[in-house]
Amino acid sequence: MADREDTPVKATATSARVIEALLELESATITELDDHLPHSKSTIHSHLETLEQLGFVVRDNWAYQVSLRFLEIGSVARNRYPLYQPGVSEVRQLATASGLVASLVVIERQRGICLYTAMGKKSDRSFGDPGEILPLHCTAPGKALLAVMAPENVDSIIDDHGLREYTENTLTSRAALDEELQDIQSRGIAFNREEWREDVRGIAAAVEGKTGSPAGAISVRSPTDTMSGKRFQQDIPGLVISSANRLRKALRSER
Amino acid sequence: MADREDTPVKATATSARVIEALLELESATITELDDHLPHSKSTIHSHLETLEQLGFVVRDNWAYQVSLRFLEIGSVARNRYPLYQPGVSEVRQLATASGLVASLVVIERQRGICLYTAMGKKSDRSFGDPGEILPLHCTAPGKALLAVMAPENVDSIIDDHGLREYTENTLTSRAALDEELQDIQSRGIAFNREEWREDVRGIAAAVEGKTGSPAGAISVRSPTDTMSGKRFQQDIPGLVISSANRLRKALRSER
DNA sequence: AAGAAGTATTCCCTCATTCCGAAAAACCCA
DNA sequence: TGGGTTTTTCGGAATGAGGGAATACTTCTT
């Protein structure tokens, strides 16, 4: 976003900029896009027509929008993850057992990305849509993933993204984070105490891939009142850990 | 696929071709892509580098793949549909009540596209991933959608896509399809009797949008042995119809 | 340890193409 | 029907996309 891209193929970058603008505006006409983009109307028109022919954009009269083709391709990208198939049933089971919202999170392009979310009985409406991006330093699955990564990779992620403060509980110093990661590493489980959003706590455990880099993390999350005391310290962590163990086993047997 | 596109912006079309090749190959190196595409290695290299910088492609050493960014964008595209949020809870409920696989399907770019799928107790492993494309003329949700569309739109869809024969039960004549659509229209429910896949039956009902064009369809699907007799004729259709009714009501109240 | 084989990346040159501005066409509202 | 708004088309000029060959890099082999 901040970086001025220097891509070899400029026209593709322009098309991408158009798509990005469509995402921000949800739905837009050419003139609206003209205000948000450093290009002439005729240029925008060309790119929109191209993207429409290619199936990435749909138009309803004069309202252009991104198409569900992204969902289709995204689905393929998701199915590539060996963790996905076994992870889904595990997450579902975890959601049922805990009654909370359970998610499967992986790391890609230095970001935590939610692959799947299941909701238990008492979970409120959804957060954590597939594809949603989670910060790594202040969420349970994010920290769980960082804890099993090679230190130099953690370094470059923190260097690139910093430690943005979302709430007063967010760990914003590298030292504090490192200490916490140590703790997570030795205990095999990560906690989030309203470090990202007020009144949301989370618990997560990472599952290692074969390469040494993490394959993903399994997590639950809920408002603070349902996540405190023994439940937060022992019961739910127990469920998460055994889920992660089953997932590890499933991954091993599969390959 | 069949039509040779003549897009105003050629470079974007080239990038799209690269992405499509990556989808087919799951994961590919530049040389592999070179075999599948009518471009030089240096061109492919440029496009991959561009797409990587833009976040649409990730590379692991020399293996390039499409990224989860598509999932992220697809999620936005999906949330745009007013049907989606209320549809999800309805589909879930339907899956639980019927014990079968239930889906929410919309029409976009003349295609049926699955927005969401929930599985009941006795449903086998998944089909109907979000983003998956369904043929319109030989699936329950597809026919339900066609039945509530303006006839001229049905015409152009059939003209463009034909009536491909998937099984011996597929309706391949326009007359037979029209008759069936009439029936669906009057009964408010659509059936699929192994017209797409062997041993898969489906039942669906469409939900109208405000514009006269359909908003989407809600459907269940299962192997033939669990979908026959009174269950297929009455019980399940009843569940589907009342689900659709609740969904209509939810849509109206929302807007 | 060094060469061989395969791969990615860079370089340069040329022609096609992107992009803009302006003009034309389509559309919407009275 | 006509003015204001928006989209679409058009032509020309600068640029950048694309191919081919040379180079750098990895990995495998011997």
XYZ file of C-alpha atoms (C1' of nucleotides) in Angstrom:
570
model
C 0.000 0.000 0.000
C 2.696 2.412 1.049
C 5.372 1.203 -1.303
C 5.485 2.599 -4.775
C 5.579 -0.569 -6.781
C 8.020 -0.964 -9.578
C 6.617 -3.863 -11.443
C 8.010 -5.062 -14.747
C 4.557 -5.114 -16.322
C 2.965 -1.748 -15.726
C -0.354 -2.469 -17.359
C -1.026 -5.364 -15.018
C -0.249 -3.109 -12.090
C -2.755 -0.629 -13.410
C -5.408 -3.316 -13.643
C -4.603 -4.342 -10.103
C -5.015 -0.758 -8.982
C -8.441 -0.707 -10.583
C -9.412 -3.870 -8.758
C -8.156 -2.462 -5.488
C -10.212 0.671 -6.000
C -13.263 -1.469 -6.728
C -12.694 -3.259 -3.452
C -12.580 -0.050 -1.491
C -15.637 1.381 -3.155
C -17.566 -1.925 -3.136
C -19.175 -0.873 -6.387
C -18.246 2.039 -8.600
C -18.807 3.798 -11.881
C -16.034 4.908 -14.175
C -16.231 8.511 -13.006
C -16.050 7.476 -9.384
C -12.984 5.412 -10.152
C -11.533 8.361 -11.986
C -11.512 10.291 -8.706
C -9.708 7.521 -6.871
C -7.125 6.662 -9.460
C -4.340 8.541 -11.182
C -5.543 7.596 -14.635
C -7.725 9.006 -17.325
C -11.271 7.817 -17.767
C -10.464 6.203 -21.054
C -7.675 4.202 -19.455
C -9.935 3.061 -16.659
C -12.524 2.161 -19.221
C -10.074 -0.017 -21.120
C -9.002 -1.852 -18.032
C -12.532 -2.418 -16.845
C -13.541 -3.785 -20.209
C -10.536 -6.064 -20.176
C -11.198 -7.278 -16.659
C -14.820 -7.867 -17.512
C -13.966 -9.951 -20.550
C -11.529 -11.931 -18.451
C -14.231 -12.537 -15.854
C -12.687 -10.694 -12.935
C -15.215 -7.900 -12.920
C -18.957 -7.795 -13.455
C -21.056 -4.824 -14.332
C -24.623 -4.051 -13.603
C -25.373 -1.307 -16.043
C -22.786 1.220 -14.878
C -21.847 -0.219 -11.583
C -18.682 -2.265 -11.744
C -17.815 -4.799 -9.071
C -15.269 -7.531 -8.510
C -16.638 -10.921 -9.475
C -16.955 -14.236 -7.683
C -14.204 -15.527 -9.922
C -11.865 -14.454 -7.145
C -13.697 -16.782 -4.821
C -13.303 -19.607 -7.300
C -9.573 -19.053 -7.661
C -9.218 -18.462 -3.942
C -10.787 -21.815 -3.338
C -8.113 -23.467 -5.420
C -5.436 -21.588 -3.521
C -6.944 -22.757 -0.279
C -7.224 -26.372 -1.274
C -3.528 -26.363 -2.043
C -2.769 -26.209 1.641
C -2.322 -29.772 2.871
C -3.598 -28.559 6.196
C -6.938 -27.510 4.829
C -8.927 -30.685 4.362
C -8.029 -32.314 7.664
C -8.115 -28.923 9.356
C -11.725 -28.284 8.471
C -13.101 -31.286 10.281
C -10.830 -30.619 13.239
C -11.944 -27.004 13.499
C -15.551 -28.043 13.246
C -15.142 -30.521 16.008
C -13.379 -27.953 18.128
C -16.164 -25.443 17.603
C -18.753 -27.974 18.636
C -16.826 -29.144 21.672
C -16.056 -25.657 22.939
C -19.193 -23.907 21.758
C -16.996 -21.057 20.529
C -15.732 -19.736 17.230
C -12.885 -21.866 15.909
C -10.589 -21.034 13.022
C -7.822 -22.437 10.895
C -5.090 -19.911 10.173
C -2.030 -20.099 7.947
C 0.762 -17.722 7.131
C 1.294 -16.387 3.644
C 3.078 -13.292 2.400
C 4.032 -12.492 5.976
C 0.415 -12.324 6.995
C -1.884 -14.481 9.026
C -4.769 -15.557 6.841
C -7.896 -17.301 7.984
C -8.664 -20.391 5.912
C -11.809 -21.562 7.596
C -14.039 -20.679 10.499
C -16.657 -22.739 12.263
C -19.044 -21.511 14.895
C -20.231 -23.275 17.982
C -23.588 -23.052 19.680
C -23.065 -19.893 21.648
C -20.962 -17.952 19.190
C -22.206 -14.612 17.991
C -22.160 -13.555 14.397
C -19.151 -14.064 12.283
C -15.764 -12.587 12.235
C -13.014 -14.467 10.593
C -14.343 -14.913 7.090
C -12.106 -17.054 4.935
C -9.412 -14.867 3.460
C -9.494 -12.422 6.322
C -6.124 -11.112 7.388
C -5.064 -11.269 11.012
C -2.165 -9.386 12.547
C 0.494 -11.786 13.745
C 1.814 -10.094 16.862
C -1.442 -9.664 18.736
C -3.629 -12.653 17.976
C -3.452 -16.123 19.418
C -2.953 -17.967 16.115
C -0.527 -15.278 14.949
C 1.675 -15.603 17.996
C 1.460 -19.379 17.885
C 2.742 -19.271 14.324
C 5.526 -16.813 15.092
C 6.642 -19.009 17.973
C 7.399 -21.961 15.716
C 9.025 -19.964 12.942
C 12.734 -19.568 12.354
C 13.883 -16.458 14.267
C 15.202 -14.710 11.169
C 11.804 -14.932 9.568
C 10.201 -13.462 12.653
C 12.712 -10.647 12.439
C 11.892 -9.774 8.872
C 8.167 -9.878 9.535
C 8.420 -7.546 12.507
C 10.782 -5.291 10.596
C 8.343 -5.035 7.725
C 5.125 -4.688 9.679
C 6.082 -3.279 13.058
C 4.091 -3.890 16.219
C 1.016 -1.814 15.780
C -0.905 -1.055 18.966
C -4.532 -2.087 18.632
C -5.512 -2.023 22.308
C -3.825 -1.186 25.562
C -2.962 -4.864 25.926
C -1.108 -5.135 22.646
C 2.521 -6.119 23.051
C 4.369 -3.313 21.335
C 7.916 -3.974 22.404
C 10.038 -6.555 20.728
C 11.445 -7.722 24.057
C 8.019 -8.402 25.516
C 6.968 -10.224 22.386
C 10.098 -12.366 22.354
C 9.559 -13.329 25.937
C 5.981 -14.264 25.185
C 7.038 -16.301 22.163
C 9.488 -18.207 24.358
C 6.672 -18.985 26.713
C 4.404 -20.110 23.891
C 7.159 -22.280 22.519
C 7.691 -24.099 25.802
C 4.003 -24.466 26.617
C 2.827 -25.277 23.135
C -0.112 -22.912 23.322
C -0.708 -19.203 22.748
C -3.079 -16.812 24.473
C -4.504 -13.506 23.376
C -5.839 -11.319 26.178
C -7.689 -8.597 24.303
C -4.519 -7.596 22.528
C -6.206 -7.080 19.188
C -9.804 -6.236 19.910
C -11.458 -5.207 23.104
C -13.410 -7.988 24.712
C -12.004 -10.725 22.521
C -9.766 -13.415 23.905
C -8.245 -16.259 21.977
C -6.315 -19.466 22.397
C -4.318 -21.169 19.676
C -1.804 -23.887 18.934
C 0.436 -24.147 15.914
C 0.929 -27.218 13.781
C 4.358 -27.632 12.277
C 4.905 -28.440 8.638
C 7.591 -30.759 7.374
C 9.923 -27.987 6.299
C 10.372 -26.480 9.723
C 8.154 -23.586 8.776
C 4.739 -23.718 10.373
C 1.896 -25.336 8.492
C -0.799 -23.430 10.325
C -2.573 -22.843 13.589
C -5.853 -23.871 15.076
C -7.606 -21.425 17.353
C -10.723 -20.477 19.262
C -11.902 -17.034 20.215
C -14.685 -15.544 22.281
C -15.749 -12.564 24.371
C -13.907 -12.222 27.634
C -16.759 -13.223 29.922
C -16.885 -16.740 28.470
C -13.100 -17.002 28.507
C -11.777 -16.560 31.982
C -10.643 -18.480 35.044
C -10.089 -22.198 34.815
C -11.942 -22.356 31.536
C -9.433 -19.982 29.950
C -6.431 -21.436 31.718
C -7.109 -25.146 31.429
C -10.318 -26.423 29.863
C -10.251 -24.697 26.508
C -6.459 -24.943 26.148
C -6.830 -28.669 26.659
C -9.317 -28.906 23.831
C -7.139 -26.817 21.532
C -4.026 -28.824 22.266
C -5.679 -32.149 21.620
C -7.190 -30.772 18.432
C -3.747 -29.694 17.299
C -2.383 -33.109 18.161
C -5.026 -34.891 16.137
C -4.322 -32.522 13.270
C -0.603 -33.278 13.431
C -1.329 -36.956 13.314
C -3.722 -36.554 10.392
C -1.109 -34.562 8.501
C 1.574 -37.140 9.111
C -0.567 -40.053 8.040
C -1.608 -38.238 4.919
C 1.899 -37.838 3.691
C -12.442 -20.418 -22.670
C -13.365 -21.124 -26.251
C -13.495 -17.556 -27.444
C -10.274 -15.897 -28.345
C -10.507 -12.732 -26.349
C -9.741 -9.414 -27.839
C -9.170 -7.296 -24.808
C -8.149 -3.656 -24.964
C -5.302 -4.252 -22.528
C -3.246 -7.154 -23.805
C -0.763 -7.284 -20.965
C -3.508 -7.849 -18.422
C -4.844 -10.665 -20.550
C -1.380 -12.186 -20.569
C -1.190 -11.986 -16.797
C -4.588 -13.622 -16.600
C -3.369 -16.410 -18.849
C -0.444 -16.956 -16.509
C -2.790 -17.181 -13.550
C -5.015 -19.606 -15.380
C -2.029 -21.789 -16.179
C -1.013 -21.707 -12.537
C -4.481 -22.897 -11.623
C -4.308 -25.830 -13.977
C -0.863 -26.849 -12.867
C -1.524 -26.181 -9.161
C 2.072 -25.120 -8.810
C 4.598 -24.527 -11.546
C 8.062 -23.339 -12.418
C 8.783 -20.851 -15.165
C 9.914 -23.544 -17.555
C 6.769 -25.550 -16.967
C 4.689 -22.486 -17.666
C 6.755 -21.915 -20.769
C 5.462 -25.207 -22.130
C 1.842 -24.332 -21.435
C 1.837 -20.774 -22.664
C 2.586 -19.101 -25.979
C 5.117 -16.736 -24.465
C 8.819 -16.570 -23.923
C 10.360 -17.342 -20.591
C 11.354 -13.763 -20.073
C 7.785 -12.622 -20.587
C 6.462 -15.185 -18.153
C 9.136 -14.173 -15.724
C 8.104 -10.536 -15.933
C 4.472 -11.328 -15.338
C 5.186 -13.617 -12.424
C 7.369 -11.031 -10.796
C 4.662 -8.449 -11.296
C 1.951 -10.695 -9.927
C 4.103 -11.573 -6.965
C 4.743 -7.946 -6.122
C 1.045 -7.271 -6.401
C 0.329 -10.158 -4.049
C -1.576 -12.405 -6.416
C 1.111 -15.028 -6.640
C 3.456 -16.535 -4.089
C 6.617 -18.411 -4.730
C 8.342 -21.061 -2.766
C 11.791 -21.108 -4.220
C 10.912 -21.942 -7.821
C 7.385 -23.060 -7.400
C 4.889 -20.355 -8.191
C 1.304 -20.576 -6.986
C -1.760 -18.382 -6.820
C -2.066 -16.699 -3.454
C -4.813 -16.514 -0.867
C -5.308 -12.914 -1.890
C -7.911 -14.288 -4.265
C -9.759 -15.707 -1.307
C -9.634 -12.355 0.403
C -11.013 -10.509 -2.593
C -13.522 -13.264 -3.249
C -14.782 -12.828 0.263
C -15.519 -9.196 -0.437
C -17.296 -10.138 -3.633
C -19.378 -12.645 -1.735
C -20.321 -10.295 1.063
C -21.678 -7.904 -1.522
C -24.576 -10.246 -2.134
C -27.432 -9.177 0.147
C -28.492 -12.792 0.153
C -25.280 -13.993 1.703
C -25.494 -13.137 5.378
C -29.067 -14.261 5.943
C -28.549 -17.152 3.542
C -25.735 -18.640 5.567
C -27.775 -19.181 8.704
C -30.678 -20.480 6.664
C -28.496 -22.971 4.819
C -26.964 -24.109 8.063
C -30.334 -24.676 9.585
C -31.461 -26.565 6.511
C -28.403 -28.784 6.619
C -29.041 -29.613 10.244
C -32.749 -30.263 9.751
C -32.296 -32.457 6.700
C -29.003 -34.028 7.618
C -27.870 -33.440 4.042
C -25.545 -31.072 2.196
C -27.153 -27.665 1.765
C -25.906 -24.835 -0.429
C -26.554 -21.254 -1.333
C -26.212 -20.588 -5.045
C -26.330 -17.370 -7.041
C -26.017 -16.539 -10.685
C -23.190 -14.438 -12.018
C -21.695 -14.166 -15.482
C -24.317 -16.622 -16.703
C -23.080 -19.240 -14.316
C -24.372 -20.796 -11.171
C -21.891 -20.159 -8.400
C -21.925 -21.700 -4.980
C -21.622 -19.111 -2.227
C -21.762 -21.318 0.794
C -22.183 -24.953 1.701
C -23.076 -26.526 5.005
C -23.056 -30.204 5.791
C -25.495 -32.158 7.874
C -24.818 -35.166 10.033
C -24.945 -37.853 7.398
C -23.341 -35.974 4.548
C -20.230 -37.391 3.008
C -17.167 -35.388 2.160
C -17.436 -32.085 0.517
C -18.465 -30.980 -2.876
C -19.690 -27.510 -3.440
C -16.794 -25.464 -2.222
C -17.485 -21.761 -2.232
C -16.789 -20.419 -5.686
C -17.536 -23.683 -7.374
C -19.372 -23.377 -10.662
C -22.534 -25.363 -11.286
C -24.160 -25.908 -14.663
C -27.574 -24.269 -14.767
C -29.595 -26.659 -16.892
C -28.995 -29.823 -14.950
C -28.819 -28.950 -11.285
C -31.650 -28.211 -8.904
C -30.505 -24.711 -7.940
C -29.621 -23.927 -11.552
C -33.048 -24.842 -12.832
C -34.735 -23.054 -9.965
C -32.843 -19.913 -10.933
C -33.609 -20.257 -14.631
C -37.278 -20.683 -13.822
C -37.545 -17.255 -12.230
C -35.464 -15.416 -14.800
C -36.768 -13.328 -17.660
C -37.151 -15.627 -20.701
C -34.810 -13.591 -22.869
C -32.033 -14.052 -20.352
C -32.650 -17.767 -20.301
C -32.396 -17.727 -24.072
C -29.054 -16.009 -24.129
C -27.660 -18.305 -21.479
C -28.697 -21.439 -23.326
C -27.458 -19.981 -26.595
C -24.071 -19.264 -25.081
C -23.608 -22.453 -23.110
C -25.766 -25.076 -24.769
C -27.242 -28.042 -22.947
C -24.318 -30.286 -22.319
C -25.154 -33.880 -21.526
C -23.580 -34.988 -18.280
C -25.593 -38.131 -17.644
C -28.338 -40.024 -19.400
C -30.869 -38.080 -17.359
C -29.652 -34.657 -18.453
C -32.316 -32.657 -20.259
C -30.687 -31.856 -23.561
C -33.596 -30.512 -25.551
C -34.786 -27.004 -25.141
C -38.436 -28.097 -25.266
C -38.016 -30.526 -22.396
C -36.180 -27.941 -20.375
C -38.843 -25.302 -20.985
C -41.550 -27.676 -19.909
C -39.636 -28.471 -16.762
C -39.064 -24.796 -16.027
C -42.814 -24.205 -16.352
C -43.387 -26.932 -13.836
C -40.812 -25.519 -11.466
C -42.341 -22.104 -11.812
C -45.805 -23.301 -10.844
C -44.648 -25.550 -8.026
C -42.002 -23.259 -6.639
C -39.452 -26.036 -6.322
C -36.904 -27.701 -8.574
C -35.697 -31.292 -8.674
C -32.573 -32.825 -10.048
C -32.752 -36.535 -10.726
C -29.127 -37.471 -11.381
C -29.029 -35.092 -14.316
C -25.571 -33.808 -13.515
C -23.793 -36.537 -11.635
C -24.643 -40.155 -11.228
C -26.134 -40.934 -7.874
C -26.702 -37.338 -6.873
C -30.165 -35.903 -6.476
C -31.011 -32.383 -5.490
C -33.879 -30.158 -4.509
C -33.857 -26.376 -4.665
C -36.001 -23.270 -4.444
C -35.177 -19.844 -5.816
C -35.455 -16.595 -3.923
C -36.382 -13.567 -6.010
C -34.501 -10.313 -5.815
C -36.102 -6.915 -6.015
C -35.217 -6.324 -9.629
C -37.118 -9.275 -11.005
C -33.884 -11.107 -11.550
C -33.303 -13.904 -9.083
C -31.327 -13.232 -5.950
C -30.271 -16.825 -5.469
C -31.336 -20.337 -4.679
C -31.191 -22.557 -1.659
C -30.664 -26.257 -2.206
C -29.917 -29.645 -0.731
C -28.263 -32.584 -2.383
C -27.524 -36.177 -1.542
C -26.952 -39.643 -2.953
C -30.034 -41.218 -4.464
C -30.620 -43.814 -1.770
C -31.295 -41.159 0.851
C -33.399 -39.148 -1.567
C -36.293 -41.188 -2.796
C -39.948 -41.882 -2.179
C -41.937 -39.649 0.101
C -38.777 -38.143 1.493
C -37.774 -36.899 -1.945
C -41.303 -35.959 -2.994
C -42.564 -34.294 0.159
C -40.474 -34.169 3.313
C -37.312 -32.559 2.015
C -39.144 -30.274 -0.450
C -41.158 -29.002 2.493
C -37.998 -28.123 4.390
C -36.498 -26.400 1.372
C -39.611 -24.378 0.668
C -39.960 -23.137 4.210
C -36.260 -22.278 4.265
C -36.728 -20.253 1.104
C -39.722 -18.529 2.629
C -37.821 -17.549 5.726
C -35.008 -16.294 3.541
C -37.422 -14.154 1.517
C -38.776 -12.675 4.674
C -35.281 -11.976 6.024
C -34.340 -10.276 2.775
C -37.426 -8.091 2.774
C -37.011 -6.987 6.360
C -33.374 -6.175 5.766
C -34.085 -3.743 3.020
C 35.473 -31.174 -5.678
C 34.407 -29.949 -10.202
C 31.833 -30.225 -14.140
C 27.207 -30.949 -16.279
C 22.432 -30.004 -16.707
C 18.807 -27.468 -15.822
C 16.760 -23.270 -14.212
C 16.074 -18.432 -13.405
C 17.361 -13.813 -14.405
C 19.213 -9.971 -17.070
C 20.035 -7.308 -21.248
C 18.918 -5.094 -25.435
C 16.298 -3.999 -29.423
C 12.127 -3.482 -32.005
C 7.450 -3.157 -32.805
C 3.117 -3.218 -30.821
C 0.462 -1.058 -27.226
C -0.736 1.615 -23.486
C -2.340 5.849 -22.241
C -4.124 10.449 -22.754
C -7.047 14.144 -24.555
C -10.693 15.258 -27.229
C -14.642 14.172 -29.776
C -18.722 11.283 -30.371
C -22.323 8.553 -28.642
C -25.456 6.948 -25.172
C -28.231 7.768 -21.408
C -31.188 10.216 -17.874
C -33.886 13.761 -16.305
C -37.177 17.330 -17.007
C -37.514 17.044 -27.199
C -33.176 18.876 -25.343
C -29.416 19.899 -21.771
C -26.401 17.801 -18.540
C -24.044 13.816 -17.336
C -21.700 9.701 -18.234
C -19.690 6.289 -21.142
C -17.469 4.911 -25.276
C -14.682 5.598 -29.375
C -10.688 7.433 -31.884
C -6.075 8.809 -33.269
C -1.467 9.921 -32.212
C 2.807 9.948 -29.476
C 5.711 7.951 -25.949
C 6.539 3.871 -23.663
C 6.839 -0.385 -22.395
C 5.840 -5.414 -23.539
C 7.843 -9.221 -25.597
C 11.352 -12.278 -27.862
C 15.919 -14.107 -28.125
C 20.404 -14.743 -26.453
C 23.724 -14.254 -22.891
C 24.575 -14.624 -17.948
C 24.064 -16.069 -13.196
C 22.586 -19.295 -10.173
C 21.349 -24.190 -8.154
C 21.295 -28.773 -8.104
C 22.716 -33.191 -9.485
C 26.405 -36.277 -11.090
C 30.634 -38.351 -11.360
